Short mmCIF file of C-alpha atoms in Angstrom, two decimals:
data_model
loop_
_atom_site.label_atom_id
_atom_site.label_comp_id
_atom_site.label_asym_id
_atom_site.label_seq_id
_atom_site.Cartn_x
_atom_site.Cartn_y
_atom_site.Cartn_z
CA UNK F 1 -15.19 -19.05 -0.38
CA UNK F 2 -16.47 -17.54 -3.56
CA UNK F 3 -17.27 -19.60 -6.58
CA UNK F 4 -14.84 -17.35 -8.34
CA UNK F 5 -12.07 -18.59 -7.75
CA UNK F 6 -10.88 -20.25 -10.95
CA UNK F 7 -13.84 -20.38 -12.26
CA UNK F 8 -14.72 -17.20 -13.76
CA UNK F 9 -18.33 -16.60 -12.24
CA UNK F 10 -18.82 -13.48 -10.31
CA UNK F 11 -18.45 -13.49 -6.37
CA UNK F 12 -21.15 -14.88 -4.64
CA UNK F 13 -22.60 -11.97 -2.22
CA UNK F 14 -20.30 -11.27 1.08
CA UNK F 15 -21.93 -12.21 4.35
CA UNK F 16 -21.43 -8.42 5.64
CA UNK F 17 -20.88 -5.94 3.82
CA UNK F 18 -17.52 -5.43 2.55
CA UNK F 19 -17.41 -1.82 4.99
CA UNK F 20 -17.97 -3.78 7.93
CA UNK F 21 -15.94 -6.65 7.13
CA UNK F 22 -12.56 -4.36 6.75
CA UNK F 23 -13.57 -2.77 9.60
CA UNK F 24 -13.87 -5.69 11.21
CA UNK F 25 -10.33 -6.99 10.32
CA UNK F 26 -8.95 -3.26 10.85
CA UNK F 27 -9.82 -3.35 14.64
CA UNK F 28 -8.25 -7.11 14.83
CA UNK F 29 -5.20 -5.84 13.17
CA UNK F 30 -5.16 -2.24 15.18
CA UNK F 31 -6.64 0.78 13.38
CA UNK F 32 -3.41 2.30 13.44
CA UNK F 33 -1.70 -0.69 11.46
CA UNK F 34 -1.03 -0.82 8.09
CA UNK F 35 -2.06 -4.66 6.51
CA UNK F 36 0.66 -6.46 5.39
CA UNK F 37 -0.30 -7.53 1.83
CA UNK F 38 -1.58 -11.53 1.01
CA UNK F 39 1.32 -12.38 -1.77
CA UNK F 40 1.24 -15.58 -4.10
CA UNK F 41 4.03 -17.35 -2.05
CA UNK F 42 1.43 -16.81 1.28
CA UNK F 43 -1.05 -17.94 -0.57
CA UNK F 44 0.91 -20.76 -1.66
CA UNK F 45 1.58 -21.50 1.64
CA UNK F 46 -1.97 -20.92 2.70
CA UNK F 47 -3.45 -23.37 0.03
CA UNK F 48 -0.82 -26.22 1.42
CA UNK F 49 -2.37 -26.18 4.87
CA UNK F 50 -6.48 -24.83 4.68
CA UNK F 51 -7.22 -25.85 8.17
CA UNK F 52 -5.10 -23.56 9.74
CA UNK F 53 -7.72 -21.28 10.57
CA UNK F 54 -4.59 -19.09 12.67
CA UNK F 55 -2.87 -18.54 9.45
CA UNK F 56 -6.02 -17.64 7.25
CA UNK F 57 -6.96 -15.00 9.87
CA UNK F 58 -4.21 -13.83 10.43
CA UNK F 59 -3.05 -13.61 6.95
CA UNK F 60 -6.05 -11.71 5.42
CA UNK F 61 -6.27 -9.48 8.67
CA UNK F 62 -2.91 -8.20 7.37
CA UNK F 63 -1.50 -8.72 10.97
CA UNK F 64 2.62 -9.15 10.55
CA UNK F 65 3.15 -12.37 11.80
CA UNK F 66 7.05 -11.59 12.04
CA UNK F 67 6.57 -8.88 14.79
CA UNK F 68 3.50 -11.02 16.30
CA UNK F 69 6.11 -13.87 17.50
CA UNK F 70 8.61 -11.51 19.30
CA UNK F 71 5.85 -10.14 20.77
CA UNK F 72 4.71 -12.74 22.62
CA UNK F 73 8.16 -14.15 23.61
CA UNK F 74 8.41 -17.04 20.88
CA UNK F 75 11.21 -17.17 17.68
CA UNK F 76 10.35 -16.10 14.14
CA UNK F 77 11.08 -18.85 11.41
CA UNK F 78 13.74 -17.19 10.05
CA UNK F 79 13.12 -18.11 6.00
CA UNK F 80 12.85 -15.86 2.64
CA UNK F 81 15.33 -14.28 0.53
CA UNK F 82 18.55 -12.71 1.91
CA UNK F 83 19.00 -8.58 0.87
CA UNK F 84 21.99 -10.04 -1.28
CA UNK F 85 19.52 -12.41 -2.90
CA UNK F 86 16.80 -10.39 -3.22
CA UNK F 87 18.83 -7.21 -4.62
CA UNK F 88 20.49 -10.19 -7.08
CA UNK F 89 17.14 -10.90 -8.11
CA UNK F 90 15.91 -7.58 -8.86
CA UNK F 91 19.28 -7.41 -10.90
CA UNK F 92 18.66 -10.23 -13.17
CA UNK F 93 15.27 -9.44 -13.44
CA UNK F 94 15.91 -5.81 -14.97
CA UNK F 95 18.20 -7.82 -17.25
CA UNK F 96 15.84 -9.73 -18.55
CA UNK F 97 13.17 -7.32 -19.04
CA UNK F 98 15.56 -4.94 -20.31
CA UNK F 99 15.25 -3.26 -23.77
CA UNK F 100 11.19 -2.94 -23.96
CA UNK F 101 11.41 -7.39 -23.38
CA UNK F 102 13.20 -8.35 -26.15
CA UNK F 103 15.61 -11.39 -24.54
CA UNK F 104 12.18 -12.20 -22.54
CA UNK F 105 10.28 -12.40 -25.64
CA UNK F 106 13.12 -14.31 -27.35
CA UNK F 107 12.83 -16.98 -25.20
CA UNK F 108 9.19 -17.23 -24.59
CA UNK F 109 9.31 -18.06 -28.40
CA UNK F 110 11.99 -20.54 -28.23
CA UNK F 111 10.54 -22.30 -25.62
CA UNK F 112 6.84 -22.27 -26.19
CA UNK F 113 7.27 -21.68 -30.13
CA UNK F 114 4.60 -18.71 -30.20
CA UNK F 115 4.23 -18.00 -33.90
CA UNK F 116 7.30 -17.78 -36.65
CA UNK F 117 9.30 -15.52 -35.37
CA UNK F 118 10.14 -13.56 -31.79
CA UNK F 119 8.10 -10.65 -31.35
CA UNK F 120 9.23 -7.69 -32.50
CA UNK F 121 6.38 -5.08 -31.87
CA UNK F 122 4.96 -5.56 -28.44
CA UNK F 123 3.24 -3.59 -26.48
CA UNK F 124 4.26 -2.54 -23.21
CA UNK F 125 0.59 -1.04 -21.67
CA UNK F 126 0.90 1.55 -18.73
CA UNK F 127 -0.58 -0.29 -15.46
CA UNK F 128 0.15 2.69 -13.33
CA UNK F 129 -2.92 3.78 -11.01
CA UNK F 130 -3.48 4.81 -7.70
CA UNK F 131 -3.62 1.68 -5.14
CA UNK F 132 -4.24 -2.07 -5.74
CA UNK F 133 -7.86 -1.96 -6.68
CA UNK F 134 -6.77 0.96 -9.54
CA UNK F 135 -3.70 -1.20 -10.61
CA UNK F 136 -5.93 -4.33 -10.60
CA UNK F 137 -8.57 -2.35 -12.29
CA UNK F 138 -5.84 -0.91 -15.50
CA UNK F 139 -4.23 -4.66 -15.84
CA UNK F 140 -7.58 -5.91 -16.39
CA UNK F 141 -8.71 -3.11 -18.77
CA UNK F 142 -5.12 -3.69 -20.71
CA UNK F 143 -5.53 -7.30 -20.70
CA UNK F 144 -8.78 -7.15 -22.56
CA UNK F 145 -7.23 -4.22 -24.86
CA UNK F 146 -4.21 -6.23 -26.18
CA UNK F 147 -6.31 -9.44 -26.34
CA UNK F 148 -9.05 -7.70 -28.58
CA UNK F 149 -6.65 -5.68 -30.72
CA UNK F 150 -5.11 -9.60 -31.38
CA UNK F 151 -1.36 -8.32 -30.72
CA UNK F 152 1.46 -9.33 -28.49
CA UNK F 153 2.06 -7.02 -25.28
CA UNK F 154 4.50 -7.52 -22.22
CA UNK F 155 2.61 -6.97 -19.02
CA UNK F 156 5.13 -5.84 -16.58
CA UNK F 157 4.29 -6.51 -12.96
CA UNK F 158 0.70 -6.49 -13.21
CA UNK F 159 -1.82 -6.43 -10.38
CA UNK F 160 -3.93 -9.27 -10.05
CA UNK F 161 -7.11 -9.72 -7.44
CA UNK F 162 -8.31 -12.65 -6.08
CA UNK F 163 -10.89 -13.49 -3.81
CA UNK F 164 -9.67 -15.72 -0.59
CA UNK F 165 -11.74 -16.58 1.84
CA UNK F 166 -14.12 -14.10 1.46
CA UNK F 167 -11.50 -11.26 1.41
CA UNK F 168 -9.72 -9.74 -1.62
CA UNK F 169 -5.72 -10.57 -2.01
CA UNK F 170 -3.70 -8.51 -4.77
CA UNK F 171 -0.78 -10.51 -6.33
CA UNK F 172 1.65 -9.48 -8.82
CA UNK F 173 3.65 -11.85 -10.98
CA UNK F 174 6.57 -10.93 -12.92
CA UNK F 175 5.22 -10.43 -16.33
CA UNK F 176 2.19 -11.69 -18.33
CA UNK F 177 2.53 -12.05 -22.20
CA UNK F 178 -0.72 -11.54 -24.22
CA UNK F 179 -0.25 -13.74 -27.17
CA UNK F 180 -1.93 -12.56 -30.35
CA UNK F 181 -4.36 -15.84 -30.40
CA UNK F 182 -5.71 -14.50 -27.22
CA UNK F 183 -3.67 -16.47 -24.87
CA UNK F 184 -1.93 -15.41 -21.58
CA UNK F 185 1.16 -16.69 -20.32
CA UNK F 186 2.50 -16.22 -16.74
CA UNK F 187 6.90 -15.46 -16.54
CA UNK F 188 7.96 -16.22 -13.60
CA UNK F 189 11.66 -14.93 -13.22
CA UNK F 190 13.52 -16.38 -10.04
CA UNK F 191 17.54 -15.74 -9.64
CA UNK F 192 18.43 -19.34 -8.80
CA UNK F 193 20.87 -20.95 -11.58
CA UNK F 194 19.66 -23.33 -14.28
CA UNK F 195 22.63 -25.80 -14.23
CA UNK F 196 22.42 -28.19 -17.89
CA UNK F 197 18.96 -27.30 -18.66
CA UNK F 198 17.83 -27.85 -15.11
CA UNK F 199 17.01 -26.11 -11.99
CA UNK F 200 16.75 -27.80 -8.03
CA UNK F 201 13.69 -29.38 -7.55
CA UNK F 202 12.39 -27.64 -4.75
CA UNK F 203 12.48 -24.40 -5.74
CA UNK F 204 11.13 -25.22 -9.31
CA UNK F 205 8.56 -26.60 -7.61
CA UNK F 206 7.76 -23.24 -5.50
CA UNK F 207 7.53 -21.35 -8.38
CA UNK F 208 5.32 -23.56 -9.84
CA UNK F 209 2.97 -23.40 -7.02
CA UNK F 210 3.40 -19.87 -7.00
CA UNK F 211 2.24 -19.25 -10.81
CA UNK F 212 -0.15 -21.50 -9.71
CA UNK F 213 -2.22 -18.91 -7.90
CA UNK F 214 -1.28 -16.13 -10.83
CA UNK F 215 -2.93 -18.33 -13.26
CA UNK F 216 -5.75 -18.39 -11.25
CA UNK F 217 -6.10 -15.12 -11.02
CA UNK F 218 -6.20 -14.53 -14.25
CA UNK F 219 -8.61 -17.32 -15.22
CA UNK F 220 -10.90 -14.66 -13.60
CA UNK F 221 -10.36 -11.95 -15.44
CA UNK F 222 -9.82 -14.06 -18.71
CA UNK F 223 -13.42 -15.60 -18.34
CA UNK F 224 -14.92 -12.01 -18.51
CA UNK F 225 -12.91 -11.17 -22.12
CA UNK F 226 -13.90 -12.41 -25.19
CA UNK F 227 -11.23 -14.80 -27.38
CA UNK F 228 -8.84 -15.12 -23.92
CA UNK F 229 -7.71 -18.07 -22.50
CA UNK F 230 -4.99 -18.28 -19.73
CA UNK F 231 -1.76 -20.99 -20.51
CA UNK F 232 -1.25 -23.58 -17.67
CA UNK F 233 2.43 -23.86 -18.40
CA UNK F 234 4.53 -20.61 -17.63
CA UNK F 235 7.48 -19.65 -18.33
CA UNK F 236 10.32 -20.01 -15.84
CA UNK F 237 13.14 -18.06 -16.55
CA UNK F 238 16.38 -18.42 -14.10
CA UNK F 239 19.87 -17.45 -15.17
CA UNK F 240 22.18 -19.97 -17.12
CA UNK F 241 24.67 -22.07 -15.47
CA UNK F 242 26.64 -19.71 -13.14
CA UNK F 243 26.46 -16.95 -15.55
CA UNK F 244 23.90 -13.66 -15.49
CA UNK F 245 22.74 -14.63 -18.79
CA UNK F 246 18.84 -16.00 -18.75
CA UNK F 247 17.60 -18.94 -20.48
CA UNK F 248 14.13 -20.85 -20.02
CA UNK F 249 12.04 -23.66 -19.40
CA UNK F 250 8.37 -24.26 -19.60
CA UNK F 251 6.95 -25.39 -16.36
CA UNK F 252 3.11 -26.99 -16.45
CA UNK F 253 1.45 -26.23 -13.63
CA UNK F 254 -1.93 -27.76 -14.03
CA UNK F 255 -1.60 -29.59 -11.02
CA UNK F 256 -0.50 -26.73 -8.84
CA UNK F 257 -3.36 -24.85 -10.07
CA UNK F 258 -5.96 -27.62 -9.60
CA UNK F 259 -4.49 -28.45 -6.09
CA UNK F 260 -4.82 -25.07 -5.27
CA UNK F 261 -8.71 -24.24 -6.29
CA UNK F 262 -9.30 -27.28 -4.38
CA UNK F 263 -7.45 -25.94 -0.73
CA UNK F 264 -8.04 -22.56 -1.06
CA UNK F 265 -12.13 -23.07 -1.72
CA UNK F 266 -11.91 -25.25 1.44
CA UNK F 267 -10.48 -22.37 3.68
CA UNK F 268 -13.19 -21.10 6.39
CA UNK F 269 -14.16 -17.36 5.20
CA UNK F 270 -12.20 -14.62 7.25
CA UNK F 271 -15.74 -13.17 8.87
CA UNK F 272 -16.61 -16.50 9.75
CA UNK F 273 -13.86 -16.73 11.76
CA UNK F 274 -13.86 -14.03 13.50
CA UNK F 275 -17.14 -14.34 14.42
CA UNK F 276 -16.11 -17.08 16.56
CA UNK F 277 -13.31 -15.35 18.53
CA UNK F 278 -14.21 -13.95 22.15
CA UNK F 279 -15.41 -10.24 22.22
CA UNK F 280 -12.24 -7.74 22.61
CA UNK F 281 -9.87 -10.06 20.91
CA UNK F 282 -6.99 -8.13 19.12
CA UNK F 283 -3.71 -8.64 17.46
CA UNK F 284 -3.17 -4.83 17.85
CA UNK F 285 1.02 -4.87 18.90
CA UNK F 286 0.31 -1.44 20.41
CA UNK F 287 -0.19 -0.68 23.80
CA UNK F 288 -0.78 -4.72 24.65
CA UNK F 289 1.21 -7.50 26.54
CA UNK F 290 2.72 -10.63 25.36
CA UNK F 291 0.19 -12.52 27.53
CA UNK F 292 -2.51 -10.60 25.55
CA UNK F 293 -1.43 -11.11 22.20
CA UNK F 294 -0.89 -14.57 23.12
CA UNK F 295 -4.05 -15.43 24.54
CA UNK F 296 -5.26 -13.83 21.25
CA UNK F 297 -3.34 -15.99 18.97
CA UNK F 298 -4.12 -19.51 20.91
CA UNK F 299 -7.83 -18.45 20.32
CA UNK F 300 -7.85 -19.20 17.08
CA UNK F 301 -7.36 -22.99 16.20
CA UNK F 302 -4.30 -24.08 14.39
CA UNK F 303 -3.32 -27.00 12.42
CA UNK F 304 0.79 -27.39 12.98
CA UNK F 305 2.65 -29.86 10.60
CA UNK F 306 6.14 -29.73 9.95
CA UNK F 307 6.13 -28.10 6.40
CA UNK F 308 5.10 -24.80 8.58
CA UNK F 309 8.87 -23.91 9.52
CA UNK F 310 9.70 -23.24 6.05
CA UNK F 311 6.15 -20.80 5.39
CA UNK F 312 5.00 -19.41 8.28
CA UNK F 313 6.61 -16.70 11.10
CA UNK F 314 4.30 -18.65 14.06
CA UNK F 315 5.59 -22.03 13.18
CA UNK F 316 7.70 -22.45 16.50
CA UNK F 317 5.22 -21.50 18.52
CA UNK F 318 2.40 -23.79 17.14
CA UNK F 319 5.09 -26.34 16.96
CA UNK F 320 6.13 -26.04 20.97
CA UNK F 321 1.79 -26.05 21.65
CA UNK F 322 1.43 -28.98 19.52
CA UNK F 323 4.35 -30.93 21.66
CA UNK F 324 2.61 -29.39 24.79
CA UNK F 325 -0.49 -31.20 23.66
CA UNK F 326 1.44 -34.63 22.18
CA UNK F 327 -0.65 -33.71 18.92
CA UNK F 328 0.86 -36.29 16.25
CA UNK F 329 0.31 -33.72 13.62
CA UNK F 330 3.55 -32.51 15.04
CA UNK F 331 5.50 -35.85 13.45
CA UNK F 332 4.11 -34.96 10.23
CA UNK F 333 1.33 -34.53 8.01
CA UNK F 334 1.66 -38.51 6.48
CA UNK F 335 2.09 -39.76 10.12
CA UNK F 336 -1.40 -37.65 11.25
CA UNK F 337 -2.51 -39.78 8.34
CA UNK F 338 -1.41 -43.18 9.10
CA UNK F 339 -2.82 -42.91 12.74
CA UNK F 340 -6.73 -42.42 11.67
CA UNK F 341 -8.35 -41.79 14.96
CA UNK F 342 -5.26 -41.60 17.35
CA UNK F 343 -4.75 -37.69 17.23
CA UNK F 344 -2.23 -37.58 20.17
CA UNK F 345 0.75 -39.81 21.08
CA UNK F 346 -0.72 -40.96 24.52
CA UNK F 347 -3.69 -42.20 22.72
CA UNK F 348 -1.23 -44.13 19.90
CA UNK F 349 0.77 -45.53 22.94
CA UNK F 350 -2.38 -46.27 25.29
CA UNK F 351 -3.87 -48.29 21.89
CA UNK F 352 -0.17 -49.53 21.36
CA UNK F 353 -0.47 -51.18 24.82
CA UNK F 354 -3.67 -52.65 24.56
CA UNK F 355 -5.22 -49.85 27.28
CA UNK F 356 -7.48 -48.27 25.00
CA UNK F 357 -9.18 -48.02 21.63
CA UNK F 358 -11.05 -50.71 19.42
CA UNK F 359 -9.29 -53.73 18.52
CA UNK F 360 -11.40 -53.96 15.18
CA UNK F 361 -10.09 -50.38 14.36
CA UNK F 362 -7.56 -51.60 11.48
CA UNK F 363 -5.30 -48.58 12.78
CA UNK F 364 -5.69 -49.69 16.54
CA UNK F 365 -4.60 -53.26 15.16
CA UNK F 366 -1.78 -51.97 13.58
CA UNK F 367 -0.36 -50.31 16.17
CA UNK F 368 -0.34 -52.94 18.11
CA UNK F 369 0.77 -55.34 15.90
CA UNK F 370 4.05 -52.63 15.74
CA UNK F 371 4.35 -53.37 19.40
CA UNK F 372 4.25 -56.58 19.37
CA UNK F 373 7.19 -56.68 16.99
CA UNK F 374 8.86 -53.90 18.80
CA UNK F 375 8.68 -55.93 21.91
CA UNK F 376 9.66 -59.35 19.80
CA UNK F 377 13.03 -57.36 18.88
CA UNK F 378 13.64 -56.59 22.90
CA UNK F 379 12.91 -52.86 22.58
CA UNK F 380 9.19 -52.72 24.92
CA UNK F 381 6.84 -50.16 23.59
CA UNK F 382 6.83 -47.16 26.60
#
């Protein structure tokens, strides 16, 4: 993983060049497939579970994990917006952004109080160019353009670039505001209602993880531009009780984003992993059998936990090989926890029963002090 990420330093050199490396993840993907692009909310996802070494392969190979699961005969975790949801979204979004920003600059300054008045003379910069690395290229360039000229300007949709695992991912929040003190501020716009002032939980929370890689992405480009700095609370706009008007709240996310650094600079780099796989392995969908792609995919080591049905397409079928194998990570991540040493549920119940394992281990004692009490209660431990 690159010291960059969050930090501002320049990438540390690649391992391969970066020709052979994309040509290396082009003939795992199939030459003839078109990479599915690394969002924030896979990265998100990513960053929650770093020693899946399936996922991070998979993911910045580009392979579609979707079509990957039919393929080899397993069901896709069905998750993600509906079309009615999404085209909703897009709805309320243009709402917002509507007339050059004006309601979205409204509330940024009612809710974050940036300067006496809302803006009334933003700039809205052209980020057009041609493919990610242009677009990433012109939001950078704009970002240090409104920054130095010390005005406000409304970002829309900027490309971002981030280095994961050794391999570039482009992400593109909502908006960014440049503030005229040089600061940046992430809007995160998201369709669910804000019911008195507050939103569900969960999904506030998912945004906030998701900013949480945006903000890191610009803490890159910010550290290269004089006078910028990049705001740890965004702006979360959602739509105001069950009306399509939007209102705001400011959502800090300094604990998403330090979470995230920390997972994401523990993944495994992409070339290291593939290095490891057997020669001729390929996640090419064209012209191979379900028993190919599968063998493929239960090459590379995965780490299954229960919060994978709700972020990842393969999540059934890591979940049925991780019940195959009586792998407790299946019961949960806190439960893989508890148990220590015990990684499977014959070891738990062989140490349960006094057949195995170290009765100093304070998790071996444990467990059987759980039996005993099971069996005190008249339920035996099997």
């Amino acid at each position: 993983m690159s010291e960059s990420l969050g930090s501002g330093r320049p990438p540390t050199p690649p391992q391969k060049p970066a020709t052979a490396l994309r040509r290396r993840l082009a003939e795992l993907r199939g030459p003839a497939t078109v990479a599915r692009p690394l969002d924030a909310r896979a990265l998100a996802a990513l960053a929650a579970n770093p020693g899946c070494r399936r996922r991070a392969l998979l993911d910045g190979t580009g392979v579609d994990k979707g079509a990957l699961a039919e393929a080899i005969g397993s069901p896709s975790a069905a998750f993600g917006q509906s079309q009615f949801a999404f085209m909703r979204g897009n709805a309320f979004e243009a709402k917002v952004k509507g007339d050059g920003g004006t309601e979205l600059l409204r509330l940024l300054h009612e809710r974050m109080g940036a300067g006496s008045g809302p803006p009334a003379d933003a700039t809205a910069p052209d980020l057009a160019a041609a493919g990610p690395e242009g677009r990433a290229a012109r939001t950078a360039l704009a970002l240090r353009e409104a920054t130095a000229a010390g005005s406000w300007a409304l970002l829309d949709h900027p490309m971002l670039a981030l280095e994961v695992a050794g391999s570039p991912a482009y992400l593109e929040p909502d908006a960014v505001v440049v503030h005229p003190d040089g600061r940046w501020t992430v809007v995160e716009i998201k369709s669910f209602p804000m019911i008195d002032a507050a939103a569900d939980p969960s999904k506030v929370g998912a945004a906030a993880r998701q900013s949480a890689v945006y903000v890191l992405a610009l803490e890159r480009v910010a550290s290269l531009t004089d006078g910028a700095s990049v705001d740890h609370s965004v702006l979360l706009v959602c739509p105001k009780d069950f009306s399509n008007l939007p209102t705001a709240s400011v959502v800090d996310v300094r604990k998403q984003v330090s979470v995230t650094r920390r997972q994401l600079t523990r993944l495994a780099r992409i070339e290291d992993i593939a290095d490891t796989l057997p020669p001729g392995i390929t996640f090419d969908l064209d012209g191979q059998s379900g028993e190919s792609l599968a063998s493929a995919v239960e090459a590379v080591p995965a780490v299954y936990a229960p919060e994978c049905l709700a972020a990842c397409e393969l999540a059934f079928h890591c979940r049925g090989r991780a019940r195959e194998e009586g792998a407790v990570t299946a019961l949960g991540r806190a439960m893989r926890g508890e148990l220590g040493g015990l990684t499977t549920v014959g070891e738990v119940l062989a140490a349960a029963r006094g057949e195995s394992g170290d009765p100093a281990d304070p998790t071996v004692a444990a467990v059987r002090r759980a039996a005993a009490l099971r069996t005190e209660a008249g339920a035996p431990c099997r």
